[in-house]
Structure formats: structure tokens, C-alpha cells
Coordinates of C-alpha atoms and ligand atoms in Angstrom, one line a residue:
M1 CA 19.3 -20.5 -26.3
F2 CA 15.7 -18.3 -26.4
P3 CA 13.6 -19.6 -23.6
L4 CA 10.2 -19.8 -24.4
W5 CA 8.8 -18.7 -20.9
P6 CA 10.0 -16.5 -18.3
T7 CA 10.8 -19.0 -15.3
A8 CA 8.1 -19.7 -13.0
A9 CA 8.9 -17.9 -9.7
S10 CA 5.4 -17.9 -7.6
T11 CA 2.7 -19.9 -7.0
T12 CA 0.3 -18.0 -9.6
S13 CA 2.9 -19.0 -12.5
H14 CA 1.7 -22.8 -13.0
R15 CA -1.9 -21.8 -13.6
V16 CA -1.5 -18.8 -15.4
D17 CA 0.8 -20.8 -17.6
A18 CA -1.6 -23.9 -18.2
L19 CA -4.4 -21.4 -19.1
Y20 CA -2.2 -19.7 -21.7
I21 CA -0.8 -23.6 -22.8
F22 CA -5.2 -24.6 -23.3
L23 CA -5.8 -21.4 -25.0
I24 CA -2.6 -22.3 -27.4
S25 CA -3.3 -25.4 -27.9
V26 CA -7.3 -24.7 -28.7
T27 CA -6.5 -22.2 -31.0
G28 CA -4.0 -23.8 -32.8
L29 CA -6.0 -27.2 -33.7
V30 CA -8.7 -24.9 -34.8
T31 CA -6.3 -23.4 -37.3
L32 CA -4.7 -26.4 -38.7
L33 CA -8.6 -27.7 -38.9
I34 CA -9.6 -25.0 -41.2
C35 CA -6.2 -25.1 -43.5
A36 CA -6.7 -28.9 -43.5
L37 CA -10.2 -28.4 -45.0
I38 CA -9.3 -25.8 -46.9
L39 CA -6.7 -28.0 -48.8
I40 CA -9.4 -31.2 -48.3
F41 CA -12.2 -29.0 -50.0
I42 CA -9.6 -27.7 -53.1
I43 CA -8.5 -30.9 -53.7
K44 CA -12.0 -32.4 -53.6
Y45 CA -14.5 -30.2 -55.7
R46 CA -12.1 -29.0 -57.6
H47 CA -13.7 -28.0 -60.9
S48 CA -13.0 -30.2 -63.2
K49 CA -14.4 -33.4 -60.3
H50 CA -17.6 -30.8 -59.6
P51 CA -18.4 -28.5 -62.2
V52 CA -21.9 -27.7 -61.1
A53 CA -22.3 -26.4 -57.3
D54 CA -24.8 -28.1 -55.1
Q55 CA -26.7 -25.4 -53.6
I56 CA -27.4 -26.3 -49.5
T57 CA -30.2 -23.9 -47.9
G58 CA -29.4 -24.9 -44.9
S59 CA -29.0 -27.8 -42.0
V60 CA -30.5 -27.4 -37.6
P61 CA -27.9 -29.9 -36.6
L62 CA -25.2 -28.0 -38.5
E63 CA -25.7 -24.7 -37.5
L64 CA -26.6 -25.9 -33.4
T65 CA -23.3 -28.1 -33.8
W66 CA -21.7 -24.9 -34.6
T67 CA -22.7 -22.4 -32.4
V68 CA -23.1 -25.0 -29.0
V69 CA -19.3 -26.1 -29.4
P70 CA -17.3 -22.9 -29.7
F71 CA -19.9 -21.3 -27.1
G72 CA -19.0 -24.4 -24.6
V73 CA -15.3 -23.2 -25.4
F74 CA -15.5 -20.1 -24.5
V75 CA -17.2 -20.7 -21.4
I76 CA -14.5 -22.8 -20.2
F77 CA -12.1 -20.1 -21.4
F78 CA -13.7 -17.7 -19.5
I79 CA -14.4 -20.1 -16.2
W80 CA -10.6 -20.8 -16.1
G81 CA -9.6 -17.2 -16.9
A82 CA -11.9 -15.9 -14.2
S83 CA -10.9 -17.9 -11.4
I84 CA -7.2 -17.5 -11.6
Y85 CA -8.6 -13.9 -12.1
V86 CA -10.3 -13.8 -9.0
A87 CA -8.1 -15.9 -7.1
E88 CA -5.6 -13.0 -8.1
A89 CA -7.8 -10.3 -6.9
T90 CA -8.5 -11.7 -3.8
P91 CA -5.4 -11.6 -1.5
P92 CA -4.9 -13.6 1.8
R93 CA -5.8 -12.7 5.3
D94 CA -1.9 -11.9 7.2
S95 CA -0.3 -11.5 4.1
L96 CA 2.5 -9.1 4.2
E97 CA 1.4 -5.6 3.6
I98 CA 3.9 -3.7 1.1
Y99 CA 3.4 0.2 -0.2
V100 CA 3.8 1.0 -3.7
V101 CA 3.5 4.9 -5.1
A102 CA 4.6 5.2 -8.7
K103 CA 5.8 8.1 -10.2
Q104 CA 7.3 9.4 -13.6
W105 CA 9.6 7.3 -13.5
M106 CA 10.2 5.6 -10.4
W107 CA 8.9 2.7 -8.2
K108 CA 8.7 3.6 -4.4
I109 CA 8.2 1.1 -1.9
Q110 CA 7.9 1.4 1.3
H111 CA 7.3 -1.9 3.8
E112 CA 5.4 -1.8 7.3
N113 CA 8.5 -2.3 9.5
G114 CA 9.9 1.2 7.9
Q115 CA 11.8 0.0 5.2
R116 CA 12.5 1.9 1.7
E117 CA 13.5 0.6 -1.3
L118 CA 13.6 2.6 -4.5
N119 CA 12.9 0.4 -7.9
A120 CA 13.3 -2.6 -5.5
L121 CA 11.1 -4.7 -3.6
H122 CA 13.0 -7.6 -1.1
V123 CA 10.6 -10.1 -0.5
P124 CA 10.5 -13.2 2.0
M125 CA 10.0 -16.7 0.2
D126 CA 6.7 -18.8 0.3
R127 CA 4.9 -16.0 2.4
D128 CA 2.0 -13.9 1.1
V129 CA 2.6 -10.3 -0.4
R130 CA 0.0 -7.9 -0.4
L131 CA 1.2 -4.9 -2.7
T132 CA -1.8 -1.8 -1.9
M133 CA -0.7 0.6 -5.3
I134 CA -1.6 4.1 -6.2
S135 CA 0.2 7.0 -8.3
Q136 CA 1.3 10.5 -7.8
D137 CA 1.1 11.0 -11.4
V138 CA -0.1 9.1 -14.2
I139 CA -1.3 5.6 -15.0
H140 CA 1.3 3.5 -14.4
S141 CA 1.4 -0.6 -14.4
F142 CA 3.2 -3.1 -11.9
W143 CA 4.5 -5.9 -14.2
V144 CA 6.2 -9.4 -12.3
P145 CA 6.3 -12.0 -15.7
E146 CA 8.1 -14.4 -13.4
F147 CA 5.1 -13.8 -11.1
R148 CA 2.5 -13.6 -13.9
I149 CA 0.9 -10.2 -12.3
K150 CA 0.4 -7.4 -13.6
A151 CA -1.8 -4.6 -12.2
D152 CA -2.8 -0.6 -13.0
V153 CA -1.6 1.8 -10.8
L154 CA -3.8 4.9 -10.6
P155 CA -3.9 8.4 -9.7
G156 CA -6.5 8.8 -6.7
R157 CA -7.5 5.1 -6.4
Y158 CA -5.4 2.3 -4.8
T159 CA -5.0 -1.5 -6.2
T160 CA -3.8 -4.0 -4.5
I161 CA -2.4 -7.6 -6.3
W162 CA -0.9 -9.8 -4.2
F163 CA 1.7 -13.3 -4.6
R164 CA 3.7 -15.7 -2.9
A165 CA 7.2 -16.2 -4.4
N166 CA 8.3 -19.7 -4.1
K167 CA 11.3 -19.8 -5.7
P168 CA 14.8 -17.4 -4.6
G169 CA 16.2 -15.1 -6.9
T170 CA 16.1 -11.9 -8.5
Y171 CA 13.4 -10.7 -11.0
H172 CA 12.2 -8.2 -13.3
L173 CA 9.8 -5.7 -12.5
F174 CA 8.6 -3.4 -15.5
C175 CA 5.8 -1.0 -15.9
A176 CA 3.8 -2.1 -18.1
E177 CA 1.5 0.6 -19.1
Y178 CA 3.0 3.6 -21.5
C179 CA 3.7 6.4 -19.2
G180 CA 5.6 9.4 -20.8
T181 CA 9.4 9.5 -22.3
L182 CA 11.0 7.3 -19.9
H183 CA 8.3 4.6 -19.7
S184 CA 10.7 1.8 -20.7
G185 CA 13.1 3.5 -17.9
M186 CA 10.8 2.4 -15.4
I187 CA 12.3 -0.8 -14.0
G188 CA 12.5 -2.4 -11.3
K189 CA 14.1 -5.5 -9.7
I190 CA 11.9 -8.3 -7.0
V191 CA 14.3 -9.8 -4.9
V192 CA 12.8 -13.1 -3.3
L193 CA 14.8 -14.5 -0.1
D194 CA 15.1 -17.2 1.8
P195 CA 13.0 -15.8 5.2
K196 CA 16.6 -16.2 7.0
N197 CA 18.5 -13.8 4.4
Y198 CA 14.8 -11.5 4.3
E199 CA 15.5 -11.3 8.7
A200 CA 18.7 -10.5 7.9
W201 CA 18.0 -7.8 5.3
L202 CA 14.9 -6.0 7.1
S203 CA 17.2 -5.5 10.1
G204 CA 19.6 -4.0 7.8
G205 CA 17.1 -1.3 7.5
G206 CA 18.7 0.9 10.7
E207 CA 16.5 3.0 13.1
M208 CA 13.8 4.7 11.0
G209 CA 10.9 3.1 13.2
T210 CA 7.3 1.2 11.6
F211 CA 5.5 3.2 8.4
A212 CA 2.8 3.2 11.4
A213 CA 5.1 5.5 13.5
T214 CA 5.7 7.7 10.8
G215 CA 2.2 8.0 10.2
Q216 CA 1.4 8.7 14.0
K217 CA 4.1 11.2 13.6
L218 CA 2.2 12.7 10.7
F219 CA -1.0 12.5 12.3
Q220 CA 1.0 14.9 15.5
E221 CA 2.3 17.3 12.8
L222 CA -0.6 18.0 10.6
G223 CA -3.1 18.6 13.7
C224 CA -5.4 15.5 13.5
T225 CA -4.7 14.8 17.2
D226 CA -6.7 18.0 18.4
C227 CA -10.5 16.6 17.2
H228 CA -9.6 12.6 16.7
R229 CA -9.3 12.0 20.3
F230 CA -8.6 8.6 21.8
D231 CA -12.0 9.3 24.3
T232 CA -15.4 10.2 23.1
Q233 CA -15.2 14.2 23.7
G234 CA -13.6 15.1 20.3
R235 CA -14.8 16.9 17.3
G236 CA -13.7 14.3 14.8
P237 CA -14.7 10.5 15.6
N238 CA -12.2 8.4 17.6
L239 CA -10.5 6.3 15.4
V240 CA -9.1 3.4 17.8
G241 CA -10.1 0.3 16.3
V242 CA -12.3 1.7 13.3
Y243 CA -9.8 0.3 10.7
G244 CA -11.9 -2.6 9.1
K245 CA -15.2 -1.8 10.3
P246 CA -18.4 -0.2 9.0
V247 CA -18.9 3.0 10.1
L248 CA -22.4 4.6 10.5
L249 CA -22.7 7.8 8.0
T250 CA -25.2 11.1 8.6
D251 CA -27.3 10.1 5.7
S252 CA -27.9 6.9 7.5
S253 CA -25.5 4.7 5.1
T254 CA -22.4 2.7 6.0
V255 CA -19.4 2.5 4.6
I256 CA -16.5 0.1 5.5
A257 CA -13.7 1.9 7.1
D258 CA -10.7 0.3 4.5
D259 CA -8.2 2.6 2.7
A260 CA -9.8 4.1 0.0
Y261 CA -12.6 5.0 2.5
I262 CA -9.6 7.0 5.1
R263 CA -8.2 8.3 2.2
E264 CA -11.4 10.1 0.9
S265 CA -11.6 10.9 4.2
I266 CA -8.7 13.2 4.3
L267 CA -8.5 14.7 0.9
N268 CA -12.4 15.3 0.8
P269 CA -13.4 15.1 4.1
G270 CA -16.9 16.8 3.5
A271 CA -18.0 13.7 1.4
Q272 CA -18.8 11.0 4.4
I273 CA -19.6 12.5 7.5
V274 CA -19.5 10.2 10.4
A275 CA -23.4 9.9 12.0
G276 CA -22.8 12.8 15.2
F277 CA -20.5 14.8 13.6
K278 CA -20.1 18.2 12.3
P279 CA -18.4 18.6 8.7
I280 CA -15.5 21.4 9.9
M281 CA -12.9 19.2 8.7
P282 CA -10.7 21.0 6.3
S283 CA -9.6 19.0 3.5
F284 CA -5.6 17.7 3.2
Q285 CA -5.4 17.9 -0.9
G286 CA -2.1 18.9 -1.8
I287 CA -0.8 18.9 1.6
A288 CA -0.7 15.3 2.1
T289 CA 1.9 13.4 -0.3
E290 CA 0.6 10.3 -1.4
D291 CA 3.2 8.7 0.1
E292 CA 1.8 10.5 3.6
L293 CA -1.2 9.3 2.8
L294 CA -0.6 5.9 2.6
A295 CA 1.7 6.1 6.2
L296 CA -1.4 7.5 8.0
I297 CA -3.9 4.9 6.8
A298 CA -0.9 3.0 8.1
Y299 CA -1.5 4.4 11.5
V300 CA -4.7 4.0 11.8
K301 CA -4.6 0.4 10.4
S302 CA -2.1 0.2 13.6
L303 CA -4.9 1.6 15.6
A304 CA -7.5 -1.5 14.7
V305 CA -4.9 -3.3 15.6
S306 CA -3.4 -2.8 19.0
Q307 CA -5.4 -3.9 21.3
Q308 CA -4.3 -7.4 20.1
S309 CA -0.4 -7.1 18.9
E310 CA 2.6 -5.0 18.9
P311 CA 1.6 -1.5 19.0
V312 CA 3.0 1.5 17.7
S313 CA 5.7 3.1 19.8
N314 CA 3.9 5.8 22.1
R315 CA 0.9 5.1 22.1
P316 CA -1.9 6.6 23.4
P317 CA -3.8 4.4 25.9
V318 CA -6.8 2.3 24.9
P319 CA -9.8 2.5 26.4
E320 CA -10.5 -1.3 28.1
S321 CA -13.8 -1.2 28.5
A322 CA -16.4 0.1 26.3
G323 CA -18.7 2.1 28.4
A324 CA -16.6 4.3 30.3
P325 CA -13.4 5.6 28.3
Q326 CA -11.0 7.0 29.8
V327 CA -9.9 10.5 29.0
Q328 CA -6.2 10.3 27.7
Ligands
LIG1 CU1 4.9 4.0 -15.5 CU2 4.9 3.0 -18.0

């Protein structure tokens, strides 16, 4: 049998379906109404019964009706659609963080614990999952019909999308943006596991170290540690606790140190200089790959939370008091 709807496997699925059914019903009813009126008028006003046409010169109530009623219907479409869009664009706090790098023609998935996957994504059921996505070449689009989510994956810019899968199973992942010869082959699978199986799958990853630890290693290899020291003596800002916080720049404006800000600071360091520092940092454009940039961001992120939760291995000592940070 040809299935009318893809399986509904996420918490958003039914909201999207309901809107879709509403759209089809309203437009279907309007179509039927128009067809019925055409038939009725053909018969009622046919030439033999109505040889002379009535000249109607306008009717304010009628014109108001056919303006206000469709406007109201379209406003309902808009508010309903916008509420779903905003909900899909706003990941809940404490979502599981997963990084996606798209390229011609594959999906590279990176989990926080260090697991990597190609054209496959394993996620736990009943858990909010947030994807941070970027492309290393052209525009792609991450589409999971069973979750009713789709988001463009762009070069040079992070996009995020989130979902909460609520049915175990294996689902399709498609690229929904024409991206070259093998676009149609840029597919993968999403595997939703119940929490027990997910833990088992996660632990099967071997000893790769966390993604943040990979970032920490890179941070040393690229020489970032020379300037970004964990005290106040460095030539660059101390990055402990910076992630997610406002940063004061030399032009007295502030920016939030989010993924996009950190990425730009690595690739184009001269764009936004932190107040009190000189523009001496070299660009890492062409040196750090998209995967490595994400690892560095994961590391900076771990520095922000390391005071409360599980730290990166071999992390530098975090100053206890804000007043007098110790030298490492
Ligand atoms: Cu990637 Cu189409």
C-alpha cells in the first residue's frame, strides 16, 4: 500500500501534520466551493433563461466580506505556521549536542563523547537533540521526513535544528538541496534507540576521547595556548568561562560568545577585537577544517562549564577566585 504520511517519529510530527491537514482542508473546501458555484451559475444564468446580463456596479458589504474573510484565514495560516517554525528553531536547554558537517556528498556526524559517524546518526529516544550544522562546500539541506524537520546546511555559517524522537526505528536522512552530481546519493539513516540500547551503542565507540578533548589537543597543536593562557598574563583573552557570555569589544560594543562568534574569531580574528587586546592574532583560514573548528568550539564550550560539570581530561586549573587567578 502506498503510505499517505511518513511515520510520525518525533514530537513535532503531529503539529506539522495538523497544520498540513488544515491547509489541505481549507484549500480543498475553497476549490470545491468555486467548482460548485461555477456549475450552479452556468445552469442558473444560462442564455435561454437570462438573455440580458445584469449590470452590477459594486457592493461594499460584498467586497468587505471577500477581503476580510480570506485575510482572517491567511492570518490563521501564518500564526499557526510561525508558532511551529519558532518552536522548531528554539532548542530546549540541556539538549544533546551533535555536530554535523555536510560535504559533497556525505554527512559527517560528530558526537560529544567523541563518536563519529558517516551518513548515519544514532540518537536516544525521548531526548531533545540539537544539531549544529555547517557545510564545507556548497549548500545542502538536512531533511528527516519522519521527524518533519528540514534545515539548510550552509557554507560559512552554523545553522541549528532540534528534534525529540519518540519512536524507536530507522528513518531516512535526505539532502534536500540540489548540490551536484551525487545529490540524490547524499542520503543516510537516523537510528532512534531506546535509552538502554543507546548507552550500549555509545560505549561501543572505543577510546577516542571526547570531542572537547580533540579540540583541546588541537588548541595546543595550533599554538593557541601561547597567547590564550589561563591567567590574565596572556596576549589573548583567557577563554575560561567565556562561552555563552557577553564579550566587550574595543569599539565598546558587546557580542555573545556563541559558536558563530568563536568561528569568526578563529578565521577572521581582526573583525571583533576584545577590549584590552591588540589585533595580533593570525587567521586560521585554510588551516583549521570545519570539523576542527567545531572541535575547538566544543573545547571552548567545555571551558565554560568545566567549573560545574565533568571537565575535559587534563584541563588546566580553573581559577578559584575571580580576584586573583593563579598562574598555571
Ligand atoms: Cu547535499 Cu544535495
